[in-house]
Structures are given as C-alpha cells and as structure tokens.
C-alpha cells in the first residue's frame, strides 16, 4: 500500500515525540479491526463532578441526567 505524504509527515512528527504512553490505533483504523485498547476515559468534568469510564463492554458512569450528563 502506498503511503501518502500527509501520513509520512504525521509519522515523522510523532517520531519526534519520543517514547510516549499510548496505543498505536493505526492498523485497527485502516483495517477496520479490533483496537488493542480495551479501556477509555470517556468524560471527566470536575465542575458538576461527572465522569464516564469504559472497560470492554462495561461502562461506569458517575453523575445523573439532573447534572445534564447523558452518557
């Protein structure tokens, strides 16, 4: 597969960041496959004190609709 100039540029910029904590999602995105990442912080709002965290198929929600929180 040919690599676009913008993709090469992005990869070069990311390489300049050095070692960072994270997951490379590129293969999952271009091949429409499962992500290596199994958890995600979806929302964190300190003012009303609401948050949402997903782990696999489970979601932990802290807050309520009265807080205008509809995750």
Coordinates of C-alpha atoms in Angstrom, one line a residue:
X1 CA 0.0 0.0 0.0
X2 CA 1.3 3.5 -0.9
X3 CA 1.8 5.9 1.9
X4 CA 0.5 9.5 1.4
X5 CA 2.7 12.5 2.0
X6 CA 0.5 13.6 4.9
X7 CA 0.8 10.2 6.5
X8 CA 4.6 10.3 6.2
X9 CA 4.6 13.8 7.7
X10 CA 2.4 12.7 10.6
X11 CA 4.6 9.7 11.3
X12 CA 7.7 11.9 11.3
X13 CA 6.1 14.4 13.7
X14 CA 5.0 11.5 16.0
X15 CA 8.5 10.1 16.0
X16 CA 9.8 13.4 17.3
X17 CA 7.7 13.0 20.4
X18 CA 10.0 10.2 21.6
X19 CA 8.6 7.4 23.8
X20 CA 5.0 8.2 24.9
X21 CA 2.5 6.1 26.7
X22 CA -0.3 5.1 24.4
X23 CA -1.6 2.6 21.8
X24 CA -1.0 2.6 18.1
X25 CA -4.5 2.5 16.7
X26 CA -3.5 3.0 13.0
X27 CA -3.8 -0.7 12.0
X28 CA -7.2 -1.1 13.7
X29 CA -8.4 2.0 11.8
X30 CA -7.2 1.2 8.3
X31 CA -8.2 -2.5 8.5
X32 CA -11.5 -1.9 10.4
X33 CA -10.3 -4.4 13.1
X34 CA -10.4 -4.6 16.9
X35 CA -8.5 -2.0 18.8
X36 CA -5.6 -3.1 21.1
X37 CA -7.0 -0.7 23.7
X38 CA -9.7 -2.1 26.0
X39 CA -10.4 0.8 28.3
X40 CA -11.1 4.5 27.8
X41 CA -11.9 7.5 29.9
X42 CA -14.9 8.9 28.0
X43 CA -15.7 12.0 30.1
X44 CA -14.3 13.8 33.1
X45 CA -15.9 17.1 34.2
X46 CA -14.8 18.4 37.6
X47 CA -17.4 21.2 37.9
X48 CA -20.5 19.0 38.2
X49 CA -18.4 16.0 39.3
X50 CA -19.4 13.7 36.4
X51 CA -17.4 11.1 34.7
X52 CA -17.6 8.0 32.4
X53 CA -15.1 5.2 32.1
X54 CA -15.4 2.2 29.7
X55 CA -13.7 -1.2 30.2
X56 CA -14.6 -3.6 27.4
X57 CA -18.4 -3.8 27.2
X58 CA -18.9 -2.3 30.6
X59 CA -19.3 1.4 31.3
X60 CA -19.1 3.1 34.8
X61 CA -21.0 6.4 34.9
X62 CA -20.7 8.8 37.8
X63 CA -23.4 11.5 37.6
X64 CA -27.0 11.8 36.6
X65 CA -29.3 13.5 34.0
X66 CA -30.0 16.2 36.5
X67 CA -26.4 17.1 36.1
X68 CA -27.0 17.4 32.4
X69 CA -24.9 14.3 31.9
X70 CA -26.3 11.9 29.3
X71 CA -23.5 9.4 28.5

